[in-house]
Coordinates of C-alpha atoms (C1' of nucleotides) in Angstrom, one line a residue:
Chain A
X1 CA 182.2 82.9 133.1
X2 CA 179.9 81.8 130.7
X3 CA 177.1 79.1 129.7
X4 CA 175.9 76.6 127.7
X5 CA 173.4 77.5 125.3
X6 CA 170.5 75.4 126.8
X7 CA 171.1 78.1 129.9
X8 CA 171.2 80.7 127.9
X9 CA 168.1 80.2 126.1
X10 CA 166.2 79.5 128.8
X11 CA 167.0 82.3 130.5
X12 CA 166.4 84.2 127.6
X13 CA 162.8 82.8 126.9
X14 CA 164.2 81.6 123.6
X15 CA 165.7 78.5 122.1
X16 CA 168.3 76.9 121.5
X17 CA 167.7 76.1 117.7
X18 CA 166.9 79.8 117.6
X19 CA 170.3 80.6 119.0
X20 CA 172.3 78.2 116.5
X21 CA 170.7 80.4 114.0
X22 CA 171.8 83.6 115.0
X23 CA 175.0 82.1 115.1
X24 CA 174.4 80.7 112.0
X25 CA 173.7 84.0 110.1
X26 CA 176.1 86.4 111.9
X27 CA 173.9 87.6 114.5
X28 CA 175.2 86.5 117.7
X29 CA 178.1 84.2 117.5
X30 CA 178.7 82.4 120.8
X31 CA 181.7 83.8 122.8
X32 CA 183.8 81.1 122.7
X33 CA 183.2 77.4 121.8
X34 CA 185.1 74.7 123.0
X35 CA 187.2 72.2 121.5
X36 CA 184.3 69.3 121.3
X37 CA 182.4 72.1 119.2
X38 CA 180.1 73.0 122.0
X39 CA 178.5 76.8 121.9
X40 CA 178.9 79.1 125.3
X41 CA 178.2 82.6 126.2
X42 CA 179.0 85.0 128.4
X43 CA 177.2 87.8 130.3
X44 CA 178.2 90.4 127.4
X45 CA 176.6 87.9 124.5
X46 CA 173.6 87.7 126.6
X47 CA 173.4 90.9 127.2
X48 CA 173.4 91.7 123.1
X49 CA 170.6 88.3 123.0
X50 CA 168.4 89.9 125.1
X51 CA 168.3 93.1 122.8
X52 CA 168.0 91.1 119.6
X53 CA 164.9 89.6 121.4
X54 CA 163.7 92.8 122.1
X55 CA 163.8 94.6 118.7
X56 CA 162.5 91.0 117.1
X57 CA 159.4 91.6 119.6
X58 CA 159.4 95.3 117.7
X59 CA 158.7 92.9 114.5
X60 CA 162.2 93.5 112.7
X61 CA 163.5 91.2 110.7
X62 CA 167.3 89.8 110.7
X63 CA 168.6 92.3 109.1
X64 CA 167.1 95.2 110.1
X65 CA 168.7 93.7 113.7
X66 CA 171.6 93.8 112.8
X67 CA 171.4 97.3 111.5
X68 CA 170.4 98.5 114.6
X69 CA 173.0 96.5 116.8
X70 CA 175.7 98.0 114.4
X71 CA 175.2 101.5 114.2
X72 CA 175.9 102.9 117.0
X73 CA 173.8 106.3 116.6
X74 CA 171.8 104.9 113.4
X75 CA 169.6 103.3 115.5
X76 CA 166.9 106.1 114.5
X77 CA 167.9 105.8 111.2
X78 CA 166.9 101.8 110.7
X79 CA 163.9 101.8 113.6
X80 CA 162.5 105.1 111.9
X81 CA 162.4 103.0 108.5
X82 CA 160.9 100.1 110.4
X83 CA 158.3 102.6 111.5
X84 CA 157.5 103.6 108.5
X85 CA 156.9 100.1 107.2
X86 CA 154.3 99.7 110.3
X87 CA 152.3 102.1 109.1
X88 CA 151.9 100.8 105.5
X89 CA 151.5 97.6 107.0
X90 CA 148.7 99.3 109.3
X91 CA 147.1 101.0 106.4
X92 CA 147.0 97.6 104.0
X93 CA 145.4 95.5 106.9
X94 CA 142.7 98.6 107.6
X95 CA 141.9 98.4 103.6
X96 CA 141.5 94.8 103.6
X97 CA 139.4 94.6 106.6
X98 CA 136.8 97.3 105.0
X99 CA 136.9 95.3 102.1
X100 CA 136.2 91.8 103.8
X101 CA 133.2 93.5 105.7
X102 CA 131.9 94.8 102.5
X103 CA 132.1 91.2 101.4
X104 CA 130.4 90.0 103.8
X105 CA 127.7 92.3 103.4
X106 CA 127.7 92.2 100.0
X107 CA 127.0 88.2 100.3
X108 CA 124.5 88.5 103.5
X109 CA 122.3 90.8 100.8
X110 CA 122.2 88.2 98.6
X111 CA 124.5 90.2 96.2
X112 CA 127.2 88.6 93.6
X113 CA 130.6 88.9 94.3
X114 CA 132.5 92.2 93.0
X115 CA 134.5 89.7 90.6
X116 CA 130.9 88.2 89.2
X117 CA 129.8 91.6 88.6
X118 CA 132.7 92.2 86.0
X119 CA 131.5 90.4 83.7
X120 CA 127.7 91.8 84.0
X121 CA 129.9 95.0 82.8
X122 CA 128.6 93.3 79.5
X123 CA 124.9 93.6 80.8
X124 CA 124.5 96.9 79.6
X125 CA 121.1 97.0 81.4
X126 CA 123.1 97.7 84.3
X127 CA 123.5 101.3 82.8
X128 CA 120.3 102.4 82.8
X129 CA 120.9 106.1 83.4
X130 CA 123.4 106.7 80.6
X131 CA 121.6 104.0 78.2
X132 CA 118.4 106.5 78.9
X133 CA 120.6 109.9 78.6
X134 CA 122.0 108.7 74.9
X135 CA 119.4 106.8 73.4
X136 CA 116.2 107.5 75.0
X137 CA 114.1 105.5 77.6
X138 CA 112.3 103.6 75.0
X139 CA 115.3 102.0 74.2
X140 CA 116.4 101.2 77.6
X141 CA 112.5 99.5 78.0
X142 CA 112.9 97.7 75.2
X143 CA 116.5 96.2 75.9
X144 CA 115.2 95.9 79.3
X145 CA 112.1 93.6 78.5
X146 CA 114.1 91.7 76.1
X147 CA 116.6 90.9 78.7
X148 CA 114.5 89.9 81.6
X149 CA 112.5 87.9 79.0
X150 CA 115.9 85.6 78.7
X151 CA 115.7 82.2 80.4
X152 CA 119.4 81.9 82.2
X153 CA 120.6 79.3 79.9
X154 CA 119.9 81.9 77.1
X155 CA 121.7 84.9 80.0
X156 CA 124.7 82.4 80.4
X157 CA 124.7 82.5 76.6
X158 CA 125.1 85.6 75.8
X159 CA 127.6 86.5 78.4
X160 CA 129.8 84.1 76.7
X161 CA 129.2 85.6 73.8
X162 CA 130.3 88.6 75.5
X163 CA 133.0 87.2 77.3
X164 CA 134.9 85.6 74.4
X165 CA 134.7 89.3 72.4
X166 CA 135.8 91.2 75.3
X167 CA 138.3 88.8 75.3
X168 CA 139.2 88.7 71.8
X169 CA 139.6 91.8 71.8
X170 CA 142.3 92.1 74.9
X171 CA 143.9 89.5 73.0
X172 CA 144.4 91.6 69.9
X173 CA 145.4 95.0 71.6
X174 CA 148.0 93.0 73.3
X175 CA 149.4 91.7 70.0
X176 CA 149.6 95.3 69.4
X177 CA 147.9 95.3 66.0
X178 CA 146.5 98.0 64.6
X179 CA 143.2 99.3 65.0
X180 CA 142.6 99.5 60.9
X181 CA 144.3 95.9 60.8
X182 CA 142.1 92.9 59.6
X183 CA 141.9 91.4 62.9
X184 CA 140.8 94.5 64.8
X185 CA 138.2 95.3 61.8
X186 CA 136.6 91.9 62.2
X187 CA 136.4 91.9 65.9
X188 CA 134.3 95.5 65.0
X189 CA 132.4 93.7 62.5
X190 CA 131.4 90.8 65.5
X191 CA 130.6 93.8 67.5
X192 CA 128.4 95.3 65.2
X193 CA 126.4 92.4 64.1
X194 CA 126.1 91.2 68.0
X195 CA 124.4 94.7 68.9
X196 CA 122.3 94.9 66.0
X197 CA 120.7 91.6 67.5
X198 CA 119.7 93.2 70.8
X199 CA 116.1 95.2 70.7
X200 CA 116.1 98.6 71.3
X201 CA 119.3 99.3 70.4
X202 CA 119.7 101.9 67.1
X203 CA 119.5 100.0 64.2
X204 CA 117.9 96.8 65.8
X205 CA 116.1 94.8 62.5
X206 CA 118.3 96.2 60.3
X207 CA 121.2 93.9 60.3
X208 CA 123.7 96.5 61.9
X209 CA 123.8 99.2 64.4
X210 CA 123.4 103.1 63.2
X211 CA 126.1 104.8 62.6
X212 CA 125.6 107.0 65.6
X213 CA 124.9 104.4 68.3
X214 CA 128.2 102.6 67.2
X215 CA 130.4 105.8 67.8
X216 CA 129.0 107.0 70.8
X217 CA 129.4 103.3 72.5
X218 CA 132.9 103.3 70.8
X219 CA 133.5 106.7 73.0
X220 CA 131.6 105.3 76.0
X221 CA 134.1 102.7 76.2
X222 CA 137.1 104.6 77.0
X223 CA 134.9 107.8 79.3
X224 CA 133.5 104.8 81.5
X225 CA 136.2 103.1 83.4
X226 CA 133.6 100.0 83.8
X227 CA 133.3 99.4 80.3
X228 CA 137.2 99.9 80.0
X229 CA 137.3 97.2 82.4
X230 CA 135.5 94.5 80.5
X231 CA 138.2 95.0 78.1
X232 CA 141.4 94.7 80.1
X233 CA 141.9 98.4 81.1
X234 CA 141.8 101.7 79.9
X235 CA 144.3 101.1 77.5
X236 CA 142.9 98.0 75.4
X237 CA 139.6 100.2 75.5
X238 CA 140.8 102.9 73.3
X239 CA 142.3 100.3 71.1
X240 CA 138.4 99.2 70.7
X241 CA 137.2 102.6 70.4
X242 CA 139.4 103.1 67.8
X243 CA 138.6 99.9 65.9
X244 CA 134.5 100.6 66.6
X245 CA 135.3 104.5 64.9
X246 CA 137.3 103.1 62.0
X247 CA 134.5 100.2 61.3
X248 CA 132.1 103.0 61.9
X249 CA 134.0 105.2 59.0
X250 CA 134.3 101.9 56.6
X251 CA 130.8 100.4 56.7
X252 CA 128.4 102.2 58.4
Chain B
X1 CA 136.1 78.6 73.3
X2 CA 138.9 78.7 75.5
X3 CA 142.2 80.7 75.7
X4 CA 146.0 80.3 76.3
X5 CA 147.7 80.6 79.5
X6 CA 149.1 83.7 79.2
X7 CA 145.8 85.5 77.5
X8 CA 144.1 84.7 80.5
X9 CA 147.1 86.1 82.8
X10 CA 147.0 89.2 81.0
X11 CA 143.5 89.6 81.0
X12 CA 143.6 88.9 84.9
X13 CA 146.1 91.2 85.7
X14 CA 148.3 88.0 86.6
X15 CA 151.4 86.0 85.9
X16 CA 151.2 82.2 84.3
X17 CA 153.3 81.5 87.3
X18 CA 150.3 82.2 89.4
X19 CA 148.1 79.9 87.0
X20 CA 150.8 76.8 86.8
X21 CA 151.1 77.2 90.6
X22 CA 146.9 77.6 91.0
X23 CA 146.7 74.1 88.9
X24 CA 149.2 72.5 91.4
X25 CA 147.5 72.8 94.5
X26 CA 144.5 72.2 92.8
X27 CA 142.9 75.6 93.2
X28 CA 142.0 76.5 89.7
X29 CA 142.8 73.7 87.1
X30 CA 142.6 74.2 83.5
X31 CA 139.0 74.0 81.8
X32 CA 140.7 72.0 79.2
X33 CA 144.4 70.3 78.5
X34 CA 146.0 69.6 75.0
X35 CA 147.8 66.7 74.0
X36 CA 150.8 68.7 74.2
X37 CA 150.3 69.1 78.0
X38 CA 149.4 72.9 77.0
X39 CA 146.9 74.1 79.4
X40 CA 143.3 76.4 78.3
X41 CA 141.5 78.2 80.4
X42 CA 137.1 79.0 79.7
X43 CA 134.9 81.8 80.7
X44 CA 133.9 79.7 83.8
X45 CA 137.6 79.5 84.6
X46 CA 138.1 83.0 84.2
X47 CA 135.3 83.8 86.4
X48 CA 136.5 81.6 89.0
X49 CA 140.2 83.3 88.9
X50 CA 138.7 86.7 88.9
X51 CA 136.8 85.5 92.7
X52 CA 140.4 83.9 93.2
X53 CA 142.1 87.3 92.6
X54 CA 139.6 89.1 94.5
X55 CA 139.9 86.9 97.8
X56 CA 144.0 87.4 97.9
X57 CA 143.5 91.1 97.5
X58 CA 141.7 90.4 100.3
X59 CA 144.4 88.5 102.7
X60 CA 143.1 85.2 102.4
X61 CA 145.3 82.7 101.8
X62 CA 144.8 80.0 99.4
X63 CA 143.4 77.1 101.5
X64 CA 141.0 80.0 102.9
X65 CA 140.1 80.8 99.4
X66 CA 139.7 77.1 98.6
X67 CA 137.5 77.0 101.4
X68 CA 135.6 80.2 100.4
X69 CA 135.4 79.3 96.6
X70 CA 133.7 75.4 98.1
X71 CA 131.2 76.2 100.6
X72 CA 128.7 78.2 99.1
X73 CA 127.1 79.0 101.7
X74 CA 130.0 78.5 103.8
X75 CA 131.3 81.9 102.5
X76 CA 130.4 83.9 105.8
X77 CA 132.4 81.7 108.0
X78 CA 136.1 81.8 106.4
X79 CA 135.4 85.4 105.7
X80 CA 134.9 86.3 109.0
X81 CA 137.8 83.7 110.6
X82 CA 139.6 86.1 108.5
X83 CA 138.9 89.2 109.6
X84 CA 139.0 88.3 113.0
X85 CA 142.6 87.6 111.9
X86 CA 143.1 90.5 110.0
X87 CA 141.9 92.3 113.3
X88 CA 144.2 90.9 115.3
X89 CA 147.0 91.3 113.2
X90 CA 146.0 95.3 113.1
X91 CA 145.9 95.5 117.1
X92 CA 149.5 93.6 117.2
X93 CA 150.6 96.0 114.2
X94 CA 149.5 98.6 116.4
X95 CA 151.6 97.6 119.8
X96 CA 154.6 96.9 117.5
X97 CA 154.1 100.5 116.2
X98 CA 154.0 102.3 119.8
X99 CA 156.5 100.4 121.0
X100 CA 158.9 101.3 118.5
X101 CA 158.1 105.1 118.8
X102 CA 158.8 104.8 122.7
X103 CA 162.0 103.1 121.7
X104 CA 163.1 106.0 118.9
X105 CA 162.0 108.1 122.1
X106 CA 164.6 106.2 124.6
X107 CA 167.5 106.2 122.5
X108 CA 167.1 110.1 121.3
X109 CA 166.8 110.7 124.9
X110 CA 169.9 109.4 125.7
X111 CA 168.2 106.7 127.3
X112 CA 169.5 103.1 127.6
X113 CA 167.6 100.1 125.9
X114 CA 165.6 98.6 127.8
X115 CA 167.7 95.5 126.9
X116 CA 170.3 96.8 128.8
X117 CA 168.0 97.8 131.9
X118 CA 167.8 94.1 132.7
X119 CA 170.7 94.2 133.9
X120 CA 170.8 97.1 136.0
X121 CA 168.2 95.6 138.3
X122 CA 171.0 94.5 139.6
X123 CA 172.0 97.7 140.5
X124 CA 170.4 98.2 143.9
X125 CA 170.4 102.2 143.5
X126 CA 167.6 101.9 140.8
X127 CA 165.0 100.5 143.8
X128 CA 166.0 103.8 146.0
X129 CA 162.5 104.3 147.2
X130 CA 161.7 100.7 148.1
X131 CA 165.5 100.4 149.9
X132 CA 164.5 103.7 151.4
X133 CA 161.6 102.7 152.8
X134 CA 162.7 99.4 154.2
X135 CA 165.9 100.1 155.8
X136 CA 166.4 103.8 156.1
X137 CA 167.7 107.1 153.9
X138 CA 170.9 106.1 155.2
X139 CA 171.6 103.1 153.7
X140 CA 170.2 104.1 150.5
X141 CA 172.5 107.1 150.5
X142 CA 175.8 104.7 151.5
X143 CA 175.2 102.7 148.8
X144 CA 174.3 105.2 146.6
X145 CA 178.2 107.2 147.3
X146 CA 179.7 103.7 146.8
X147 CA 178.4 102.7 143.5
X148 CA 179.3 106.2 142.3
X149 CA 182.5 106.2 143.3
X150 CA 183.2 102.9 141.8
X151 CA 184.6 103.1 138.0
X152 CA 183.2 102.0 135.1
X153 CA 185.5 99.1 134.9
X154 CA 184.6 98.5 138.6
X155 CA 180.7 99.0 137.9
X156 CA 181.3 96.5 135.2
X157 CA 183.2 93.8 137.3
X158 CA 180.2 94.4 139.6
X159 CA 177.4 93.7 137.1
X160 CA 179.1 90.4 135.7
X161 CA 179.2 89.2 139.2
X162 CA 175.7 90.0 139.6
X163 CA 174.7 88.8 136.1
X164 CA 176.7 85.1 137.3
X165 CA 174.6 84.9 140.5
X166 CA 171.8 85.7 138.9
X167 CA 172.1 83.1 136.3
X168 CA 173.4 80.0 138.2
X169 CA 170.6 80.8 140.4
X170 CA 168.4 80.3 137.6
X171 CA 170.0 77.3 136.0
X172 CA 169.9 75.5 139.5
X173 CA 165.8 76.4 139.5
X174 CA 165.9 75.2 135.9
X175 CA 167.6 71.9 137.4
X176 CA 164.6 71.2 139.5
X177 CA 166.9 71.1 142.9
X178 CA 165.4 71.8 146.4
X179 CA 166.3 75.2 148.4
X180 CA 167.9 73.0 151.1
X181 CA 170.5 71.1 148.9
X182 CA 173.5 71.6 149.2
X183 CA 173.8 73.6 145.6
X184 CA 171.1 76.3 146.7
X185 CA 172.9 76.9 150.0
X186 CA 176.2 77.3 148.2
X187 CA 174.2 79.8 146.0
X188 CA 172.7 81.5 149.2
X189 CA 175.9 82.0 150.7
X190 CA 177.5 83.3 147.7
X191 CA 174.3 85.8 147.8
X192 CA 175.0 87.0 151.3
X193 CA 178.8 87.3 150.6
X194 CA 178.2 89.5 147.8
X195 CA 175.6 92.0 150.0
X196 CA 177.7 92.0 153.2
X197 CA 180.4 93.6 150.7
X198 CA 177.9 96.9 149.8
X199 CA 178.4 99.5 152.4
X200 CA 174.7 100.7 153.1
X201 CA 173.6 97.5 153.5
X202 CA 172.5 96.2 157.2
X203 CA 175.6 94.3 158.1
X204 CA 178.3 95.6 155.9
X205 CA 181.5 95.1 157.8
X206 CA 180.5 91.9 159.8
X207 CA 181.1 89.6 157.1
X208 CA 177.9 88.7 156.6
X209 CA 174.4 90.5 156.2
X210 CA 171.7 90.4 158.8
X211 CA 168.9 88.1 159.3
X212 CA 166.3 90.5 158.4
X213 CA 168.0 92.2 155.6
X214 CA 168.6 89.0 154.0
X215 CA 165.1 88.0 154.3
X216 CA 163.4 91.2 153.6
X217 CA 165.7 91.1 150.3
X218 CA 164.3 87.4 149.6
X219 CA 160.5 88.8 149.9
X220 CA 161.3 91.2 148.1
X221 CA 162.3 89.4 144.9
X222 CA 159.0 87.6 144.7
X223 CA 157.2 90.7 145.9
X224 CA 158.8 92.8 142.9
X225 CA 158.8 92.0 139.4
X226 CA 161.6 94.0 138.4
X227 CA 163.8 91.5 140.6
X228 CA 162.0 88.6 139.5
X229 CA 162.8 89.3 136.2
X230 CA 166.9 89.2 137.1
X231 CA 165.9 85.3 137.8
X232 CA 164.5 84.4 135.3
X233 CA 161.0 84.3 136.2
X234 CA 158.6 84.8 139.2
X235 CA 159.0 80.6 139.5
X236 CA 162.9 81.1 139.9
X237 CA 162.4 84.2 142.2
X238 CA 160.2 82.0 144.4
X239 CA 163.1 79.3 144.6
X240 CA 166.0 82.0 145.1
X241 CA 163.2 83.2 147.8
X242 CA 163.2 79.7 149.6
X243 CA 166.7 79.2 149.6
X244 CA 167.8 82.4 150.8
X245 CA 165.4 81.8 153.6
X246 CA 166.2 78.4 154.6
X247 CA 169.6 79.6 154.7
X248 CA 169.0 82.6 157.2
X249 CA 167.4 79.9 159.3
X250 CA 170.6 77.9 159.2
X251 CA 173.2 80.7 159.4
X252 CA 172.6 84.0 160.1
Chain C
dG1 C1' 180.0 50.5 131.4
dT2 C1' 175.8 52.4 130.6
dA3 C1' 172.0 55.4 130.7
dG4 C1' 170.3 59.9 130.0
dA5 C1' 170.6 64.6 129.2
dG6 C1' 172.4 67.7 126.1
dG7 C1' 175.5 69.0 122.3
dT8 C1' 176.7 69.0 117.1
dT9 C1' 175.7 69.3 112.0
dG10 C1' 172.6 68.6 108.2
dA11 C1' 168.2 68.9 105.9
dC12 C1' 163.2 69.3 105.2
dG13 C1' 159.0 72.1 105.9
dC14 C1' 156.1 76.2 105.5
dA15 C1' 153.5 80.3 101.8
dG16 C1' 153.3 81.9 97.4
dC17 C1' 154.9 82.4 93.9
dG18 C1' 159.6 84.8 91.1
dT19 C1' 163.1 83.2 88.5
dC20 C1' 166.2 80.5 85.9
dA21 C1' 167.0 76.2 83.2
dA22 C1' 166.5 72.5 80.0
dT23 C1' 163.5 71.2 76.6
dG24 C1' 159.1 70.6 73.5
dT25 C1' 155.5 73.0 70.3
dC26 C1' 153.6 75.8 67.0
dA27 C1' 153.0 79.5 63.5
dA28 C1' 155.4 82.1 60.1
dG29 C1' 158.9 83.1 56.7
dC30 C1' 162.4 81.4 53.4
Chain D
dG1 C1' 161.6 71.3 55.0
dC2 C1' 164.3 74.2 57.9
dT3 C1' 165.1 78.1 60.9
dT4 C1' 163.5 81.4 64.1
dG5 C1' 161.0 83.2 67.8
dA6 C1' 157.3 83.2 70.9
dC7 C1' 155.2 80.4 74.1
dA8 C1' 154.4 76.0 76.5
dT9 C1' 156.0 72.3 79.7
dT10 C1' 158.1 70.3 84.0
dG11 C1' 161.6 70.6 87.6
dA12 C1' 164.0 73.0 91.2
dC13 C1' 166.1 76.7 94.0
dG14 C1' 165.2 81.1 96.7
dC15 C1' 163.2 83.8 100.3
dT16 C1' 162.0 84.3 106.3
dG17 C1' 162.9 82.4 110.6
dC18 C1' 163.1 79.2 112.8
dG19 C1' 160.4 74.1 114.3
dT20 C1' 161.3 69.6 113.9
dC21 C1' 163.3 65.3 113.0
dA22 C1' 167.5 62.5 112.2
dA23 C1' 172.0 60.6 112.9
dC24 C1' 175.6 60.9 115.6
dC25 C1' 179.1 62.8 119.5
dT26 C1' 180.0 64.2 124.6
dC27 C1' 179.7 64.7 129.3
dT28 C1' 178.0 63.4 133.9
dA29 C1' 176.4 60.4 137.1
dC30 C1' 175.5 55.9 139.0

DNA sequence: GTAGAGGTTGACGCAGCGTCAATGTCAAGC
DNA sequence: GCTTGACATTGACGCTGCGTCAACCTCTAC
């Protein structure tokens, strides 16, 4: 005795497009089909349905199914992977929704976004405490004051200005040149003659940083991983620190 | 000053995939676009893919992120859709999750699938406390030494007769036809030929089972989910219900 | 014979790109 | 001026699991 695959589905709590697929892809073939091309199933294919519908409720996929339905005793085997795969999927949707409340916080306070933040990486107001530590609290004031003094065209400015090196210099790490190459020296030399321009830094007035303030932001660069990320990672940093120490070496 | 499609995927962390797609839906076009169809991307743009970045780390997809990225101050409301979602997604991970342990649990217990429990509701024995109760120790314990005795090959001839009943009884609810037409009875009769043939059961031996027994049975399946379930549905228990009554009215 | 219910085989759609494939551009070296 | 190689472009298929037409048989019932 067997069905049609209307009954079948119904009874199921499925479909009938759903069962042409199974057939379709190997899972459940109908038990016989008749000459005009019609699908029908018996008791025993209904039987094997109903667990497909059951371990697809479990969230397997297609395969996985049909791992299960095959192996006789490696069922644990394939549902114990599955398992696994919960879990990670459990811990990835618990990191994201911490993260999308700290959002939200984050923009309630009236706070930027973590991605506009990046790129105030280049504010180096926003390191007071190790500004202070290396170069004394007189120059942090001084930075400070000239900062705040900035109208926000003049901000926008010079994060541009900061933007386009930091990106320059991603750019030329990539190309893998070297650190005592042309290119890398005259990224340096921008570098240099950009933070000579900012007050209270070592060497402001002069036309160039001191030799001193240039190597220990060269070294910053790599120790602080939010500097390093201004420059496209960890790795591009130390090609700038490099470049900074070999500049340094050459013309400071 | 603008870059090249793949310095700004680099310096993203990204693929110029991602950016050709980005321009398609319109989520991030270029800043600027050569003659030559080449596309460059700006420090505004780079901004704007950075939030973009952020928000899929987050889960969002990209109309939400489009919708994020538009509303200014429409941020709070598509972030917290989506962590409603996210939440919701976490509870179902987390049912998906224990019932896949209980399942691991079944089958290293020797236990059947639940799959293939369906089926066994058929299987009188499994209700002993409810037959118990309704019709004596006795019976429960008559059928009980019958179905034991019976071989698999008999216990399987027995469930495909069962499974058959079951399921034209739910086709003919599916078909929308009344308890007293003529295909219901037939149904109903088939139902009480099948009992009468179960020693235990009130009216084994007469050919037919008694009135009460037949009707207690047809409450029952309404009564009890686990038959329901056999039918397809508490709607198709109802009908076998009806049916099975209106035929004890007629012939038993 | 005809209507209506139900069956069949394509084939597109969805989400977000990865991954060719075929072809145009541009900078650099000979 | 030509070659080479890196990088750009625009299609278009693939993946997951079916939902959803569409165009076209088949069977049953009146």
């Amino acid at each position: 005795m067997d069905w049609s695959i209307q009954d079948i589905a119904k009874f199921a709590g499925t479909t009938s497009r759903t069962l042409r697929h199974y057939d379709d892809v190997g899972l459940l073939p109908p038990s016989r089909v008749g000459s005009n091309g019609y699908r029908y199933y018996d008791e025993l294919a209904l039987v094997r349905l109903q667990r497909i519908l059951m371990l697809r409720d479990l969230g397997l996929g297609i395969p996985a199914i049909a791992d299960v339905l095959a192996g006789e005793r490696d069922d644990g085997h394939a549902l114990r992977a599955h398992l696994a795969w919960l879990q990670q999927e459990r811990q990835r949707i618990d990191r994201q929704i911490s993260a999308v409340e700290s959002t939200i916080d984050s923009i309630e306070g009236g706070e930027q976004l973590m991605a506009e933040k990046m790129f105030d990486g280049f504010d180096h107001t926003q390191y007071k405490e190790e500004v202070e530590a290396r170069w004394g609290k007189k120059s942090y004031a001084d930075s400070d004051a000239w900062w705040r003094a900035k109208s926000d065209a003049e901000k926008a400015e010079f994060r541009t200005f900061a933007a386009e090196l930091g990106f320059d210099w991603m750019v030329a790490a990539g190309d893998g040149v070297a650190p005592d190459s042309e290119t890398a020296q005259a990224l340096a030399k921008r570098q240099a003659d950009w933070l000579s321009t900012i007050p209270g830094a070592p060497g402001y007035g002069t036309g160039a940083p001191t030799k001193e303030y240039f190597t220990g932001l060269a070294e910053m660069y790599v120790a602080d991983e939010r500097f390093a990320a201004n420059y496209g990672g960890i790795e591009n940093a130390r090609f700038v620190r490099d470049s900074m120490l070999e500049y340094a070496e050459r013309q400071l």
